[in-house]
JSON list of C-alpha atoms in Angstrom, two decimals:
[
{"chain": "W", "resi": 1297, "resn": "MET", "atom": "CA", "xyz": [0.07, 0.11, 0.19]},
{"chain": "W", "resi": 1298, "resn": "SER", "atom": "CA", "xyz": [2.72, 2.35, 0.63]},
{"chain": "W", "resi": 1299, "resn": "GLN", "atom": "CA", "xyz": [3.93, 1.68, -2.47]},
{"chain": "W", "resi": 1300, "resn": "ALA", "atom": "CA", "xyz": [0.79, 3.11, -3.95]},
{"chain": "W", "resi": 1301, "resn": "THR", "atom": "CA", "xyz": [0.94, 6.56, -2.03]},
{"chain": "W", "resi": 1302, "resn": "THR", "atom": "CA", "xyz": [4.28, 7.14, -3.50]},
{"chain": "W", "resi": 1303, "resn": "ARG", "atom": "CA", "xyz": [3.35, 6.21, -6.36]},
{"chain": "W", "resi": 1304, "resn": "LEU", "atom": "CA", "xyz": [0.69, 8.80, -6.43]},
{"chain": "W", "resi": 1305, "resn": "ALA", "atom": "CA", "xyz": [2.87, 11.55, -4.77]},
{"chain": "W", "resi": 1306, "resn": "GLN", "atom": "CA", "xyz": [5.37, 11.11, -7.28]},
{"chain": "W", "resi": 1307, "resn": "LEU", "atom": "CA", "xyz": [2.17, 11.48, -9.83]},
{"chain": "W", "resi": 1308, "resn": "THR", "atom": "CA", "xyz": [1.07, 14.78, -8.55]},
{"chain": "W", "resi": 1309, "resn": "GLN", "atom": "CA", "xyz": [4.15, 15.93, -7.96]},
{"chain": "W", "resi": 1310, "resn": "LEU", "atom": "CA", "xyz": [5.26, 15.20, -11.53]},
{"chain": "W", "resi": 1311, "resn": "SER", "atom": "CA", "xyz": [1.46, 16.75, -12.95]},
{"chain": "W", "resi": 1312, "resn": "CYS", "atom": "CA", "xyz": [2.57, 19.99, -10.51]},
{"chain": "W", "resi": 1313, "resn": "LYS", "atom": "CA", "xyz": [5.81, 20.40, -13.04]},
{"chain": "W", "resi": 1314, "resn": "VAL", "atom": "CA", "xyz": [3.79, 19.72, -16.26]},
{"chain": "W", "resi": 1315, "resn": "PHE", "atom": "CA", "xyz": [0.70, 22.47, -15.43]},
{"chain": "W", "resi": 1316, "resn": "SER", "atom": "CA", "xyz": [3.08, 24.64, -12.88]},
{"chain": "W", "resi": 1317, "resn": "ASN", "atom": "CA", "xyz": [1.86, 24.41, -10.16]},
{"chain": "W", "resi": 1318, "resn": "VAL", "atom": "CA", "xyz": [3.70, 24.44, -6.76]},
{"chain": "W", "resi": 1319, "resn": "TYR", "atom": "CA", "xyz": [3.74, 21.26, -4.91]},
{"chain": "W", "resi": 1320, "resn": "ASN", "atom": "CA", "xyz": [2.35, 21.10, -1.54]},
{"chain": "W", "resi": 1321, "resn": "PRO", "atom": "CA", "xyz": [2.03, 17.31, -0.20]},
{"chain": "W", "resi": 1322, "resn": "THR", "atom": "CA", "xyz": [1.48, 18.41, 3.51]},
{"chain": "W", "resi": 1323, "resn": "CYS", "atom": "CA", "xyz": [-1.65, 20.77, 2.08]},
{"chain": "W", "resi": 1324, "resn": "ALA", "atom": "CA", "xyz": [0.07, 24.14, 3.93]},
{"chain": "W", "resi": 1325, "resn": "ARG", "atom": "CA", "xyz": [-1.36, 27.52, 3.25]},
{"chain": "W", "resi": 1326, "resn": "THR", "atom": "CA", "xyz": [0.75, 29.19, 1.07]},
{"chain": "W", "resi": 1327, "resn": "GLY", "atom": "CA", "xyz": [-0.97, 31.92, -0.57]},
{"chain": "W", "resi": 1328, "resn": "ASN", "atom": "CA", "xyz": [-0.86, 30.50, -4.06]},
{"chain": "W", "resi": 1329, "resn": "LYS", "atom": "CA", "xyz": [-4.50, 31.70, -4.90]},
{"chain": "W", "resi": 1330, "resn": "ILE", "atom": "CA", "xyz": [-3.78, 34.97, -4.09]},
{"chain": "W", "resi": 1331, "resn": "ILE", "atom": "CA", "xyz": [-0.29, 35.18, -5.66]},
{"chain": "W", "resi": 1332, "resn": "ARG", "atom": "CA", "xyz": [-1.97, 33.58, -8.58]},
{"chain": "W", "resi": 1333, "resn": "GLN", "atom": "CA", "xyz": [-4.21, 36.23, -9.26]},
{"chain": "W", "resi": 1334, "resn": "ARG", "atom": "CA", "xyz": [-3.77, 38.87, -11.78]},
{"chain": "W", "resi": 1335, "resn": "LEU", "atom": "CA", "xyz": [-2.76, 42.39, -10.95]},
{"chain": "W", "resi": 1336, "resn": "ILE", "atom": "CA", "xyz": [-5.37, 45.06, -10.24]},
{"chain": "W", "resi": 1337, "resn": "GLY", "atom": "CA", "xyz": [-2.87, 47.81, -10.17]},
{"chain": "W", "resi": 1338, "resn": "SER", "atom": "CA", "xyz": [-3.79, 49.34, -13.91]},
{"chain": "W", "resi": 1339, "resn": "THR", "atom": "CA", "xyz": [-7.70, 48.67, -12.68]},
{"chain": "W", "resi": 1340, "resn": "LEU", "atom": "CA", "xyz": [-7.27, 51.21, -10.32]},
{"chain": "W", "resi": 1341, "resn": "THR", "atom": "CA", "xyz": [-5.53, 53.41, -11.76]},
{"chain": "W", "resi": 1342, "resn": "SER", "atom": "CA", "xyz": [-8.33, 54.08, -14.93]},
{"chain": "W", "resi": 1343, "resn": "TYR", "atom": "CA", "xyz": [-11.02, 53.79, -12.23]},
{"chain": "W", "resi": 1344, "resn": "ASN", "atom": "CA", "xyz": [-10.97, 57.70, -12.59]},
{"chain": "W", "resi": 1345, "resn": "PRO", "atom": "CA", "xyz": [-11.57, 59.33, -15.34]},
{"chain": "W", "resi": 1346, "resn": "LYS", "atom": "CA", "xyz": [-8.17, 61.65, -16.94]},
{"chain": "W", "resi": 1347, "resn": "LYS", "atom": "CA", "xyz": [-7.92, 65.25, -15.76]},
{"chain": "W", "resi": 1348, "resn": "LEU", "atom": "CA", "xyz": [-9.70, 67.51, -18.63]},
{"chain": "W", "resi": 1349, "resn": "VAL", "atom": "CA", "xyz": [-7.60, 70.76, -19.40]},
{"chain": "W", "resi": 1350, "resn": "HIS", "atom": "CA", "xyz": [-9.92, 73.75, -18.59]},
{"chain": "W", "resi": 1351, "resn": "PHE", "atom": "CA", "xyz": [-9.18, 77.20, -19.90]},
{"chain": "W", "resi": 1352, "resn": "ARG", "atom": "CA", "xyz": [-7.20, 78.36, -17.10]},
{"chain": "W", "resi": 1353, "resn": "ASP", "atom": "CA", "xyz": [-5.10, 76.24, -17.36]},
{"chain": "W", "resi": 1354, "resn": "ILE", "atom": "CA", "xyz": [-4.40, 77.22, -20.79]},
{"chain": "W", "resi": 1355, "resn": "GLN", "atom": "CA", "xyz": [-4.90, 80.58, -19.79]},
{"chain": "W", "resi": 1356, "resn": "ALA", "atom": "CA", "xyz": [-1.67, 80.11, -17.21]},
{"chain": "W", "resi": 1357, "resn": "LEU", "atom": "CA", "xyz": [0.54, 78.29, -19.88]},
{"chain": "W", "resi": 1358, "resn": "TYR", "atom": "CA", "xyz": [-0.24, 81.44, -22.38]},
{"chain": "W", "resi": 1359, "resn": "PRO", "atom": "CA", "xyz": [-0.15, 84.66, -20.74]},
{"chain": "W", "resi": 1360, "resn": "GLN", "atom": "CA", "xyz": [1.16, 86.04, -23.42]},
{"chain": "W", "resi": 1361, "resn": "LEU", "atom": "CA", "xyz": [-2.05, 85.63, -25.46]},
{"chain": "W", "resi": 1362, "resn": "GLY", "atom": "CA", "xyz": [-3.87, 88.10, -23.27]},
{"chain": "W", "resi": 1363, "resn": "LEU", "atom": "CA", "xyz": [-6.93, 85.44, -23.21]},
{"chain": "W", "resi": 1364, "resn": "VAL", "atom": "CA", "xyz": [-10.08, 86.02, -21.60]},
{"chain": "W", "resi": 1365, "resn": "ASN", "atom": "CA", "xyz": [-12.66, 83.75, -20.13]},
{"chain": "W", "resi": 1366, "resn": "LEU", "atom": "CA", "xyz": [-15.77, 85.20, -21.24]},
{"chain": "W", "resi": 1367, "resn": "GLU", "atom": "CA", "xyz": [-18.24, 83.84, -18.26]},
{"chain": "W", "resi": 1368, "resn": "GLU", "atom": "CA", "xyz": [-15.51, 84.91, -15.53]},
{"chain": "W", "resi": 1369, "resn": "LYS", "atom": "CA", "xyz": [-15.77, 88.18, -17.15]},
{"chain": "W", "resi": 1370, "resn": "GLU", "atom": "CA", "xyz": [-19.80, 88.05, -17.22]},
{"chain": "W", "resi": 1371, "resn": "ARG", "atom": "CA", "xyz": [-19.21, 86.76, -13.73]},
{"chain": "W", "resi": 1372, "resn": "LEU", "atom": "CA", "xyz": [-17.50, 89.60, -12.63]},
{"chain": "W", "resi": 1373, "resn": "ASP", "atom": "CA", "xyz": [-19.87, 92.28, -14.11]},
{"chain": "W", "resi": 1374, "resn": "GLU", "atom": "CA", "xyz": [-22.74, 90.76, -12.80]},
{"chain": "W", "resi": 1375, "resn": "ILE", "atom": "CA", "xyz": [-21.37, 91.14, -9.13]},
{"chain": "W", "resi": 1376, "resn": "ALA", "atom": "CA", "xyz": [-20.52, 94.42, -10.10]},
{"chain": "W", "resi": 1377, "resn": "ARG", "atom": "CA", "xyz": [-23.88, 95.37, -11.08]},
{"chain": "W", "resi": 1378, "resn": "ARG", "atom": "CA", "xyz": [-25.31, 93.84, -7.87]},
{"chain": "W", "resi": 1379, "resn": "LYS", "atom": "CA", "xyz": [-22.78, 96.19, -5.46]},
{"chain": "W", "resi": 1380, "resn": "ARG", "atom": "CA", "xyz": [-24.14, 99.19, -7.59]},
{"chain": "W", "resi": 1381, "resn": "ARG", "atom": "CA", "xyz": [-27.72, 98.13, -6.59]},
{"chain": "W", "resi": 1382, "resn": "GLY", "atom": "CA", "xyz": [-26.35, 97.55, -3.03]},
{"chain": "W", "resi": 1383, "resn": "LYS", "atom": "CA", "xyz": [-27.05, 93.62, -3.27]},
{"chain": "W", "resi": 1384, "resn": "GLY", "atom": "CA", "xyz": [-23.66, 92.19, -3.13]},
{"chain": "W", "resi": 1385, "resn": "ALA", "atom": "CA", "xyz": [-22.49, 90.49, -0.28]},
{"chain": "W", "resi": 1386, "resn": "PRO", "atom": "CA", "xyz": [-21.48, 92.25, 2.60]},
{"chain": "W", "resi": 1387, "resn": "LYS", "atom": "CA", "xyz": [-17.55, 92.25, 3.00]},
{"chain": "W", "resi": 1388, "resn": "LYS", "atom": "CA", "xyz": [-15.92, 89.64, 5.41]},
{"chain": "W", "resi": 1389, "resn": "GLY", "atom": "CA", "xyz": [-16.73, 90.14, 9.04]},
{"chain": "W", "resi": 1390, "resn": "GLN", "atom": "CA", "xyz": [-19.90, 91.91, 8.90]},
{"chain": "W", "resi": 1391, "resn": "GLY", "atom": "CA", "xyz": [-22.93, 90.05, 8.02]},
{"chain": "W", "resi": 1392, "resn": "LYS", "atom": "CA", "xyz": [-25.75, 89.42, 9.95]},
{"chain": "W", "resi": 1393, "resn": "ARG", "atom": "CA", "xyz": [-23.99, 87.42, 12.49]},
{"chain": "W", "resi": 1394, "resn": "ALA", "atom": "CA", "xyz": [-21.13, 89.77, 13.26]},
{"chain": "W", "resi": 1395, "resn": "SER", "atom": "CA", "xyz": [-23.77, 92.58, 13.92]},
{"chain": "W", "resi": 1396, "resn": "ASN", "atom": "CA", "xyz": [-25.50, 90.38, 16.43]},
{"chain": "W", "resi": 1397, "resn": "LYS", "atom": "CA", "xyz": [-22.43, 89.81, 18.82]},
{"chain": "W", "resi": 1398, "resn": "LYS", "atom": "CA", "xyz": [-22.09, 93.34, 18.57]},
{"chain": "W", "resi": 1399, "resn": "LYS", "atom": "CA", "xyz": [-25.33, 94.28, 20.08]}
]
């Protein structure tokens, strides 16, 4: 009977060589299941979308062109219009909460 078990062990060892598996006769935990898995680093890095190029980036790269962001200019004009009408935001430290503390 022992000859059959040694023959079976040899066969297992040979099949491990053929199929490039690790020979583990004692069935000890080796972590090969984890090691054989494919790497996920590239999947993780491609999860987030690539960085988009914004107008302000181009403006910072080429200041000599004098590019003007029309949306930003329109926003600043709107703020100036509101301030002239008295509807603008108060200066820092002069809002409702600051006036309540002074009383």
